[in-house]
Coordinates of C-alpha atoms and ligand atoms in Angstrom, one line a residue:
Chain A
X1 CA 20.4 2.8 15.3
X2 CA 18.1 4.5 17.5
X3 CA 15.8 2.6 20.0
X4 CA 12.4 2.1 18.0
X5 CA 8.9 1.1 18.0
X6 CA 7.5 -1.9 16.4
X7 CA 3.9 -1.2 15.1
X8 CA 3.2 -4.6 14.9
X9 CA 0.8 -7.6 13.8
X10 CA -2.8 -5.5 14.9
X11 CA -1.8 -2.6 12.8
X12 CA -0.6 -4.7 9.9
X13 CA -3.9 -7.0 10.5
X14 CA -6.1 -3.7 10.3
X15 CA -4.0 -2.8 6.7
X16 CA -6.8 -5.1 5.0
X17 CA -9.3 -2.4 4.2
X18 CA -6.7 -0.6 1.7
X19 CA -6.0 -3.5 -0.1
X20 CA -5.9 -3.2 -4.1
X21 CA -7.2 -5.6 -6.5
X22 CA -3.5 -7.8 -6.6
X23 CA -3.4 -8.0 -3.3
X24 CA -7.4 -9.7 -3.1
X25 CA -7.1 -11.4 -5.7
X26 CA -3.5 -13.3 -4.2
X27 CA -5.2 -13.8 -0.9
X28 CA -8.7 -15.0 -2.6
X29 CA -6.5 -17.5 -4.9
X30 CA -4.1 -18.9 -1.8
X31 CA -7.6 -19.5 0.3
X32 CA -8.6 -21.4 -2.8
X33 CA -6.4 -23.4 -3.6
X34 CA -6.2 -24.8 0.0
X35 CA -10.0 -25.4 0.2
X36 CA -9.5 -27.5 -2.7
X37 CA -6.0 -29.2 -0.5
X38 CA -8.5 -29.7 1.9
X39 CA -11.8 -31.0 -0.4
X40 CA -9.6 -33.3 -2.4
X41 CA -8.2 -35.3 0.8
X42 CA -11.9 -35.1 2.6
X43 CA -13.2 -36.6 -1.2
X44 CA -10.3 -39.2 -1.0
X45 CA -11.2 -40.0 2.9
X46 CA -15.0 -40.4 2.3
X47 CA -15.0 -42.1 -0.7
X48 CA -12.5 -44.6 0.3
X49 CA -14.1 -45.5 3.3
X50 CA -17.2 -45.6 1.9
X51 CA -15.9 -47.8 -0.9
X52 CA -14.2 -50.7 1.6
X53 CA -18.3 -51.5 2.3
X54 CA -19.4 -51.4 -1.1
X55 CA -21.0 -55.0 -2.3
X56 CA -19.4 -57.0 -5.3
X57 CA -22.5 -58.3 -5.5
X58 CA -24.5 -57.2 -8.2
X59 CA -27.5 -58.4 -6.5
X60 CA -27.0 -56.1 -3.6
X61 CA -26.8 -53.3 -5.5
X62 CA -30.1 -53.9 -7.7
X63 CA -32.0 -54.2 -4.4
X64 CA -30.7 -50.9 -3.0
X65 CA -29.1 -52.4 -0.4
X66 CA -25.1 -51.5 -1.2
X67 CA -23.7 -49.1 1.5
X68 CA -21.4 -47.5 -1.1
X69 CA -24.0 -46.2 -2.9
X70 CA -26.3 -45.6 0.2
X71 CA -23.5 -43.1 1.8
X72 CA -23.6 -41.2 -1.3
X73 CA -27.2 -40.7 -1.6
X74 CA -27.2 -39.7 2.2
X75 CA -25.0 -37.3 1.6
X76 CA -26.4 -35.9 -1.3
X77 CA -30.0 -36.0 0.0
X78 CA -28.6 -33.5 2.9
X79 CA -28.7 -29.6 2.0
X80 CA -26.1 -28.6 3.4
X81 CA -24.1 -30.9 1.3
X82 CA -25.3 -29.5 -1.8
X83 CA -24.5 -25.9 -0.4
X84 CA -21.2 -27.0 0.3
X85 CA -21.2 -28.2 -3.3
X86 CA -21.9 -25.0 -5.0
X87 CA -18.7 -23.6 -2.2
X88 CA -16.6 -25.8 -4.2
X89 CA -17.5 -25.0 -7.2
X90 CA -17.2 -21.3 -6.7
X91 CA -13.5 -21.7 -5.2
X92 CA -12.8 -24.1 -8.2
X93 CA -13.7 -21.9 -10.6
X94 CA -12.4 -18.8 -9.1
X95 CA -9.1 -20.8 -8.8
X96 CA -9.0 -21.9 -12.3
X97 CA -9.6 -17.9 -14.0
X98 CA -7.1 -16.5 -11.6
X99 CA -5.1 -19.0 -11.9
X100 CA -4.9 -18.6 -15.9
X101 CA -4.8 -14.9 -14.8
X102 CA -1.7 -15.3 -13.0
X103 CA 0.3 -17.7 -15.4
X104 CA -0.8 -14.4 -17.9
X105 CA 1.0 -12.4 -15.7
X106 CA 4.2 -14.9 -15.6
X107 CA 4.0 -14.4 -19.3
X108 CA 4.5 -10.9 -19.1
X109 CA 1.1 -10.6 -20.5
X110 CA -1.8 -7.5 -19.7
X111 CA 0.1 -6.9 -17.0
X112 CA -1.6 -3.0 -17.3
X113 CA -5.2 -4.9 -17.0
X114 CA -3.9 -6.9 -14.1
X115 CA -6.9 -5.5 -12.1
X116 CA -9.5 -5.6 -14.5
X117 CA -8.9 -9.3 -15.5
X118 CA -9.2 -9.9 -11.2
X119 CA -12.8 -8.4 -11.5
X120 CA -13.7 -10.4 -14.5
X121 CA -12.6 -13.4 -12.7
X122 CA -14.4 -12.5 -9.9
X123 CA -17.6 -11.7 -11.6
X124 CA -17.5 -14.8 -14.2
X125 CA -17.2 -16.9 -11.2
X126 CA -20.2 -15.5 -9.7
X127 CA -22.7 -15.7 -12.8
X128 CA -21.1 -19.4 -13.5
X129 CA -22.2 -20.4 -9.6
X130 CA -25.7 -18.7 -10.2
X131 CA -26.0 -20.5 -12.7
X132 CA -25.5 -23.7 -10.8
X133 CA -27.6 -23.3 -8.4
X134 CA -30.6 -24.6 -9.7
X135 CA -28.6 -28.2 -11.3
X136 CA -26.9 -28.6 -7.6
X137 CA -30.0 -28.0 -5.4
X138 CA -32.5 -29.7 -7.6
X139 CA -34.5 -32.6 -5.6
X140 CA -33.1 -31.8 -2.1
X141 CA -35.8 -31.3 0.7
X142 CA -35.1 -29.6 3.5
Chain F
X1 CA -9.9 35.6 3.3
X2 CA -9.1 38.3 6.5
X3 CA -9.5 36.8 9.5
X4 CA -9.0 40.3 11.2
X5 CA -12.5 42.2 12.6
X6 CA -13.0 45.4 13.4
X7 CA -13.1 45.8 17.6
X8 CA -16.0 46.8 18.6
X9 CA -14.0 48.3 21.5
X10 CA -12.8 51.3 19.5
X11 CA -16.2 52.9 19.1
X12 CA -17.0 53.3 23.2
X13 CA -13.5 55.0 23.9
X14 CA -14.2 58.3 24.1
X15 CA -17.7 57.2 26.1
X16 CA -14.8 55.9 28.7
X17 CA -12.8 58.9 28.5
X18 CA -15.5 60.9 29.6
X19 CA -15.3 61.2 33.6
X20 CA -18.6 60.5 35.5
X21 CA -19.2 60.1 38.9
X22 CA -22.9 59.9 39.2
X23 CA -23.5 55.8 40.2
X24 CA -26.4 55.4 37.7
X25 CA -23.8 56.0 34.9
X26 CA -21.3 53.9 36.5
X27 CA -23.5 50.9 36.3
X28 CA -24.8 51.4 33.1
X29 CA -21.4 51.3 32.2
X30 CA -21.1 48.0 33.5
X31 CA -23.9 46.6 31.6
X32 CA -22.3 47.9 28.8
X33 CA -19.1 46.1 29.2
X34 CA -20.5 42.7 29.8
X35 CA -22.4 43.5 27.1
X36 CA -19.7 44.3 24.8
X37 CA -17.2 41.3 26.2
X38 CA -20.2 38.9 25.3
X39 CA -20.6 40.4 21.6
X40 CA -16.8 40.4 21.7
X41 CA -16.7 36.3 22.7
X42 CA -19.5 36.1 19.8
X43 CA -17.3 37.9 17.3
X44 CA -14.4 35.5 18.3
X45 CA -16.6 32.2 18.2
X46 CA -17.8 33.1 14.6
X47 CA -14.1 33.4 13.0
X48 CA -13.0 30.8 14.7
X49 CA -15.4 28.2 13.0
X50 CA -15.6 30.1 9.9
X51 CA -11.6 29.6 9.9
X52 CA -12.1 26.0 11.2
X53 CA -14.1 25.7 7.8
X54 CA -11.3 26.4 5.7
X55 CA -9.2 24.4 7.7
X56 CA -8.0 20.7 7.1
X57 CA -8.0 18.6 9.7
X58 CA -4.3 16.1 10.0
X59 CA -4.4 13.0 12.5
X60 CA -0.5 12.7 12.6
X61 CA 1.2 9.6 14.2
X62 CA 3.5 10.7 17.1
X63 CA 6.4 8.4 18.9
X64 CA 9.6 9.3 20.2
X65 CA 11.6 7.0 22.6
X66 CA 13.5 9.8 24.4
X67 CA 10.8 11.8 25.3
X68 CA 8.6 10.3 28.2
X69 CA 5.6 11.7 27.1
X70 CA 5.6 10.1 24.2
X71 CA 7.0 6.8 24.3
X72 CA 3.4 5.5 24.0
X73 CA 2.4 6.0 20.4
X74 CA -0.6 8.6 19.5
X75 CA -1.5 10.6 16.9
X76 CA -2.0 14.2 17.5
X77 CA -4.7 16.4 15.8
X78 CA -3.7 19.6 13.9
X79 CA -6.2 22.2 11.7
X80 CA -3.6 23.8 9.1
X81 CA -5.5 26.7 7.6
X82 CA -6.0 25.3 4.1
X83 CA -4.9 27.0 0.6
X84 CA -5.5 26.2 -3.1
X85 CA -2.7 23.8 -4.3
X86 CA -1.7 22.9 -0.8
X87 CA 0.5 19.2 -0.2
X88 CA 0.4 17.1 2.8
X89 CA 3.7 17.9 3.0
X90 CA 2.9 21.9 3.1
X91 CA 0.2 21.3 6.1
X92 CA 3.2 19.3 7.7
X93 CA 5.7 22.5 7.5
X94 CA 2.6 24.4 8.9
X95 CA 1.9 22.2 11.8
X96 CA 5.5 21.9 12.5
X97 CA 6.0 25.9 12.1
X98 CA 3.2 27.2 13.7
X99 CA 2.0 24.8 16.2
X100 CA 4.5 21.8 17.4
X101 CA 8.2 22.6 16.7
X102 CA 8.7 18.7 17.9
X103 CA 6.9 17.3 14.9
X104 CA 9.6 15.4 12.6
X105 CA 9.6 14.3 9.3
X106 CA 12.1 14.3 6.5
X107 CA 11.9 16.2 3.4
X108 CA 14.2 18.1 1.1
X109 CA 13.1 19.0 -2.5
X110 CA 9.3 19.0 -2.7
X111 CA 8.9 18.4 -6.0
X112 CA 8.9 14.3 -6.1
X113 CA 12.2 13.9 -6.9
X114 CA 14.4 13.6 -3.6
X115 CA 12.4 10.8 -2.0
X116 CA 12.8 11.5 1.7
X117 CA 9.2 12.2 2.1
X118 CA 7.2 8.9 1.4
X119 CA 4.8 8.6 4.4
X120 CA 1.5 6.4 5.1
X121 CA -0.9 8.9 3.9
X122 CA -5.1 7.6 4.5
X123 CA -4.0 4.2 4.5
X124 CA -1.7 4.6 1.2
X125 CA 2.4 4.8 0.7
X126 CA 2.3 8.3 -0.8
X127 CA 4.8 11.4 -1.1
X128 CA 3.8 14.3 1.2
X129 CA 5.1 16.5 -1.6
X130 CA 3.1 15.0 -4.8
X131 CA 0.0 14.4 -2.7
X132 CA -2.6 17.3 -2.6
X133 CA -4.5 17.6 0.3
X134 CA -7.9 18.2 -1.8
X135 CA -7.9 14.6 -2.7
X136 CA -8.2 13.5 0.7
X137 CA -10.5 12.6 3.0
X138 CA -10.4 13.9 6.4
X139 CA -9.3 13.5 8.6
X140 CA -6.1 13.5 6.6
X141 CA -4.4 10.2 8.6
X142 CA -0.5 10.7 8.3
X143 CA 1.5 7.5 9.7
X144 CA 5.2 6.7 9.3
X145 CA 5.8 4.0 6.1
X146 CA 4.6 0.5 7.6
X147 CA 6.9 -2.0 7.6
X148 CA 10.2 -0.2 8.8
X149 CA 11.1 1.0 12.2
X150 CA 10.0 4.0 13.8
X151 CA 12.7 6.6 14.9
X152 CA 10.6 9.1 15.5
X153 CA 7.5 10.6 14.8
X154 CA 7.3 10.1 11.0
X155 CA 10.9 9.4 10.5
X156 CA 11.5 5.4 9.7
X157 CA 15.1 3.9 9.6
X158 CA 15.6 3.5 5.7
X159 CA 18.6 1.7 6.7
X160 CA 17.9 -2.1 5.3
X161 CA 16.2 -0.7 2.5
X162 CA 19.7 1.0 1.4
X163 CA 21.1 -2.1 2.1
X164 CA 19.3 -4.1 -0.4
X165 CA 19.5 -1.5 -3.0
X166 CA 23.7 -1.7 -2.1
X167 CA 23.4 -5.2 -2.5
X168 CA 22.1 -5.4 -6.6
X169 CA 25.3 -3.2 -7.0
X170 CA 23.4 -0.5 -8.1
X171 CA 25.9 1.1 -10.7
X172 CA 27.3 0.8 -14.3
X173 CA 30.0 -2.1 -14.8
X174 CA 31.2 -3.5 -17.9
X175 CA 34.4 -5.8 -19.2
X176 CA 33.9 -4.2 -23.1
X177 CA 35.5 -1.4 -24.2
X178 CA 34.1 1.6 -26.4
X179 CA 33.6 0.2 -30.1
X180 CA 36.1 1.8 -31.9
X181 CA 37.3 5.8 -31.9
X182 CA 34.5 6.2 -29.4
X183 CA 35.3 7.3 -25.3
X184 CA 31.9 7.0 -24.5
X185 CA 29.9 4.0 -23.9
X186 CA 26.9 4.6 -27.0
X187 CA 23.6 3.2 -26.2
X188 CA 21.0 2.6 -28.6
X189 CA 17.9 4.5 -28.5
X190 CA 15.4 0.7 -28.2
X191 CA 17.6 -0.5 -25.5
X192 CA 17.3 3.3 -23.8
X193 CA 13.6 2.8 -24.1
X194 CA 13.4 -0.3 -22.4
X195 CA 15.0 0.7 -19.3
X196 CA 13.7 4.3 -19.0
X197 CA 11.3 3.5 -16.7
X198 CA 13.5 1.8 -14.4
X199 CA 16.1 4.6 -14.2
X200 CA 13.8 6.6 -12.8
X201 CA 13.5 5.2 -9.2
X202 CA 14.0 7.8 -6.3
X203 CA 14.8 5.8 -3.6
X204 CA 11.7 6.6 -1.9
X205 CA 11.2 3.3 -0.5
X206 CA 6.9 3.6 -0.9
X207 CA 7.1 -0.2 -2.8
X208 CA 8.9 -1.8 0.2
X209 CA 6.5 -0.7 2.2
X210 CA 3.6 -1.8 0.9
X211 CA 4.9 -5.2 0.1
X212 CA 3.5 -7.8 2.1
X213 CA 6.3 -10.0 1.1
X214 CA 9.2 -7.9 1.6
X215 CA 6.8 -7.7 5.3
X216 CA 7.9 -11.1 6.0
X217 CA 10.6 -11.8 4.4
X218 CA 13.6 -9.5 5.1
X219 CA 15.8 -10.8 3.1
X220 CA 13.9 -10.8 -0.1
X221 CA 15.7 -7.7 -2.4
X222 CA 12.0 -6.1 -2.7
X223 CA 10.9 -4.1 -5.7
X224 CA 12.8 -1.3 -6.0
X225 CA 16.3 -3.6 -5.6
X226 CA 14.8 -5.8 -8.2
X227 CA 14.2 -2.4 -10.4
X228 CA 17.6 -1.3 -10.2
X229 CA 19.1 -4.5 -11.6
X230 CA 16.7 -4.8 -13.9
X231 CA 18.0 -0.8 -15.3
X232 CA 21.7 -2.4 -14.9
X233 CA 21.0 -5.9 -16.5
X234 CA 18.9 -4.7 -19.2
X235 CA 21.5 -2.7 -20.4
X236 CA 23.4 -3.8 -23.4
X237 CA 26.4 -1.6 -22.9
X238 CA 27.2 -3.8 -19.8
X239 CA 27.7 -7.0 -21.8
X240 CA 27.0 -10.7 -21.4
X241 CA 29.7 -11.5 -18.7
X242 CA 28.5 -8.8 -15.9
X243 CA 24.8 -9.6 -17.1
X244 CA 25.3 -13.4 -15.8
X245 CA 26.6 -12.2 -12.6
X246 CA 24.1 -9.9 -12.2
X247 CA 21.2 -12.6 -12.9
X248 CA 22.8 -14.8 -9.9
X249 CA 22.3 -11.7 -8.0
X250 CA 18.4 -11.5 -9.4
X251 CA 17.9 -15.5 -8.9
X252 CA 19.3 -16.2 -5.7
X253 CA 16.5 -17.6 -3.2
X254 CA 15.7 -14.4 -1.7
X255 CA 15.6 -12.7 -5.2
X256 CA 13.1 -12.3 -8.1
X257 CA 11.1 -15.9 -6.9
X258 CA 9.4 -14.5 -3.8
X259 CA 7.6 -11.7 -5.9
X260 CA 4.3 -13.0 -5.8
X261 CA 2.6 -10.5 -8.5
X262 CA 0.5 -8.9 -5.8
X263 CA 0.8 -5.3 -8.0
X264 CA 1.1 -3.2 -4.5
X265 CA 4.4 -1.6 -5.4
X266 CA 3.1 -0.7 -8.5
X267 CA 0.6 0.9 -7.4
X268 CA 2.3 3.1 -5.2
X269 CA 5.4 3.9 -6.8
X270 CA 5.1 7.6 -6.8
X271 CA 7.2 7.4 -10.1
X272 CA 5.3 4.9 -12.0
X273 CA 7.3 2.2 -12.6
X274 CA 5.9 -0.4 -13.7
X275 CA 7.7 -2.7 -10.9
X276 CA 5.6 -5.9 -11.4
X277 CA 6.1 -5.8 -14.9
X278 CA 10.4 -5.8 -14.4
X279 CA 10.2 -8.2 -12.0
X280 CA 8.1 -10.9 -14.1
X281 CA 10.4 -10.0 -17.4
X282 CA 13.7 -10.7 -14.9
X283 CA 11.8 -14.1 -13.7
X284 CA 11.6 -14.8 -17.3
X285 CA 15.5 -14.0 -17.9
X286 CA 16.4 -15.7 -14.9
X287 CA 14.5 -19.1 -16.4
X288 CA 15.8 -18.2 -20.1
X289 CA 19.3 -18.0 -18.8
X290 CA 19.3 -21.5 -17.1
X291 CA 16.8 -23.8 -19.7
X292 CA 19.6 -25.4 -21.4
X293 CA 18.1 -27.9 -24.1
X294 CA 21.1 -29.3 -25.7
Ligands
LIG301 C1 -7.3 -25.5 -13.9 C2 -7.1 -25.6 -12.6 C3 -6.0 -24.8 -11.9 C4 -5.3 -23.8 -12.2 C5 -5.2 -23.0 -13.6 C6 -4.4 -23.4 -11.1 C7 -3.5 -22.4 -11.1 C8 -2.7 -22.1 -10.0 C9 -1.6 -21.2 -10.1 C10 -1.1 -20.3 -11.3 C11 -1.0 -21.1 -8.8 C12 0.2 -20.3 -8.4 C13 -0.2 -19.0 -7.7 C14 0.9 -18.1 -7.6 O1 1.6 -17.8 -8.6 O2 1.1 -17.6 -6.5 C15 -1.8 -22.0 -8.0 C16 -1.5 -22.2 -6.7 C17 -2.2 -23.2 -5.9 N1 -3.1 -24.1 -6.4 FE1 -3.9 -24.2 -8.2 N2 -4.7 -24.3 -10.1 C18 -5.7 -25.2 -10.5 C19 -6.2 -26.2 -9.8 C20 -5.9 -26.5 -8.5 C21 -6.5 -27.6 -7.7 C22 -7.4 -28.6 -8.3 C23 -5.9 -27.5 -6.5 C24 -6.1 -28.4 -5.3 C25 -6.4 -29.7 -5.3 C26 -5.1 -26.4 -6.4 C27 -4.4 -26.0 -5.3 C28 -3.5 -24.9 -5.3 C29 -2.7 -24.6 -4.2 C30 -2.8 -25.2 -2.8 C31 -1.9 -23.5 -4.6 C32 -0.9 -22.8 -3.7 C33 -1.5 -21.7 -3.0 C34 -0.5 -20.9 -2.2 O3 0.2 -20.1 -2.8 O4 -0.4 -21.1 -1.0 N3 -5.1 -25.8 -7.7 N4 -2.8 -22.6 -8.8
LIG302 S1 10.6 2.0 -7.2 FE1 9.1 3.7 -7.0 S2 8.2 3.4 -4.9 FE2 10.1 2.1 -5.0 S3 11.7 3.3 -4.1 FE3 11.8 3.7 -6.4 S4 10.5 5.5 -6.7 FE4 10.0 4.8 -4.6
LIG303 S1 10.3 16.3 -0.5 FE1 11.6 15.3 -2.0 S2 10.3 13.7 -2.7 FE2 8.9 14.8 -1.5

């Protein structure tokens, strides 16, 4: 074998502008499902923290004073939470109709439509999250 | 269209023949012949732009490790005149013929069915011979398939990709014998139509190459392996015996699993497999073949 010349990583790297619609849609669905990895153990993290300081009292919480319940009302009363909410529930939803797209294509099913079923995915998921917008942002001040 | 002119040269010959020695002629004659090498350059200028118009412009990837000038990669620039019906792989020949004898790439049959000639074409696995140059944009970007070696210019070593097509044992076996007064084995025309597609693989190697896991994985069999057992395993005349063997071939760990649907081969097989679809209907096999519920 003659002496030859690895193109490497940058060219490979700069291949991403001829992607097809498979290829997104795999690389759109792995980022997803590892932002919800990473939501689900942040949820776990902050709510169980959060939860070790709420009141058995049931006095404290009719007064508005249980920290449990004043965490979550911090956090919700921020914006960029609630932006961060309608993130998660465009990768969820992206995850979940690519992700019934994909076990479709382990059954051998519209395999031919493969790349039409990756736009519907992607446009349901964006009238679904416009559609949210107004529920998730409604009573936050900036 | 004639890219010849007329010279306007040959119309002030006999003017030059005639002898003159009076200096007033002399330098009129000098006027005249800047005059005429400017009109000349003119003339020249013209053709060359309108030819530049009708020519396509190829950005091809150059690299050869035993040549010093050219051990740093580049890619050159070549205007091959262009004419209707013309292939990237005909502006090749043309660059090569006319204008770089050095340029190297492989080809043999131009007409799709050898597979030497599967090259990086604007950013796509293509054939030079099956790809016409009028649906390109230029500059036309020619690059050696991605994902192999580089021997030289366009020329990658196809060596591990024969090696995984080797390795499915890519030929007819069977334990059965002809049914009855028969010397041939007889297949039926359903099970003919379920594998025509796959026989039809010209070792071009364009899938591999555009499969970003076969890219990091170079064990993994990669699609047109996977194809070729699939024409072999779907065939009935083999039998059940060679068909199990041939599944532990499919299944092992660097086999049909890492396929991760991403369609690329598909889309570029210049024979139009359907490659996805064999190697999802294998997976299926492979799991068939091991669920045991009793
Ligand atoms: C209805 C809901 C869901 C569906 C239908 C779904 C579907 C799928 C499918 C089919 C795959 C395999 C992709 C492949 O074949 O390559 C996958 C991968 C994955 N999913 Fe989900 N999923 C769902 C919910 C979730 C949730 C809630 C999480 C996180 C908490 C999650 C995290 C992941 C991760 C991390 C992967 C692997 C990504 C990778 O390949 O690296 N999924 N999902
Ligand atoms: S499957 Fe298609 S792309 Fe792959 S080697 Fe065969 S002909 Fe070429
Ligand atoms: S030259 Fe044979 S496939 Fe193109």
């Amino acid at each position: 074998m003659s002496q030859s010349y690895d193109r490497g990583l940058i060219e490979d790297f700069g291949r991403w502008r001829e992607f097809s619609a498979g290829m997104w849609a795999w690389i759109f669905h792995k980022f997803t499902g590892w932002v919800l990895i990473g939501y689900l153990f942040t949820h776990v993290a902050v709510l169980s923290t959060a939860l070790t300081s709420a009141s058995a009292d049931p006095a404290t919480v009719a007064a508005n004073q249980d920290l449990y319940t004043q965490t979550i009302q911090a956090l919700e009363s921020l914006l960029i939470v609630r932006i961060l909410e309608v993130g998660l529930l465009a990768v969820a939803v992206f995850h979940i109709l690519n992700g019934t797209r994909l076990l479709l294509v382990d059954l051998g099913l519209g395999l031919g439509s493969q790349d039409r079923s990756f736009y519907a995915s992607l446009i349901l998921t964006g009238a679904i999250v416009v559609a949210s917008v107004p529920t998730f942002l409604a009573g936050v001040s900036l | 269209m004639s890219t010849q002119r007329q010279n306007p040269e040959t119309e002030t010959d006999n003017a030059e023949a005639e002898a003159d020695t009076e200096t007033e002629t002399e330098r009129n004659e000098v006027a005249r012949r800047r005059a005429e090498q400017r009109e000349r350059e003119r003339v020249k200028e013209n053709e060359r732009a309108t030819a530049d118009a009708e020519r396509y412009h190829l950005k091809v990837f150059r690299y050869d490790p035993e040549v010093e000038g050219k051990q740093e990669p580049r890619f050159d620039d070549f205007h091959v005149p262009y004419e209707q019906g013309m292939t990237v792989l005909d502006a090749l020949i043309y660059a090569r013929d006319e204008f770089d004898v050095s340029l190297t790439f492989r080809h043999s049959c131009r007409q799709a069915i050898c597979g030497s000639d599967a090259l990086f074409v604007n950013g796509r696995q293509r054939l030079g011979c099956q790809t016409q140059l009028s649906d390109l944009d230029q500059p036309v970007r020619i690059e050696p398939l991605p994902h192999q070696e580089v021997v030289k210019d366009l020329v990658v070593d196809m060596e591990h990709f024969y090696d995984q097509m080797e390795s499915v044992e890519p030929y007819f076996q069977t334990t059965d014998r002809p049914e009855g007064e028969l010397e041939e084995q007889r297949q039926s025309r359903e099970n003919r139509e379920q594998i025509k597609t796959s026989t039809r693989c010209i070792w071009c190697g364009a899938c591999m190459s555009s499969c970003n896991v076969a890219a990091g994985d170079n064990e993994y069999l990669g699609p047109a392996a996977i194809n070729k057992a699939y024409r072999f395993a779907m065939d009935e005349r083999e039998g059940e015996e060679v068909k199990q063997r041939r599944l532990e071939i499919i299944e092992q760990e660097h086999g049909v699993w890492r396929c991760q649907t991403q369609f690329s081969c598909t889309e570029v097989c210049p024979k139009d497999i359907p490659l996805t679809e064999h190697i999802q209907e294998l997976k299926r096999e492979a799991v068939k073949s091991n669920l045991k519920f009793w």
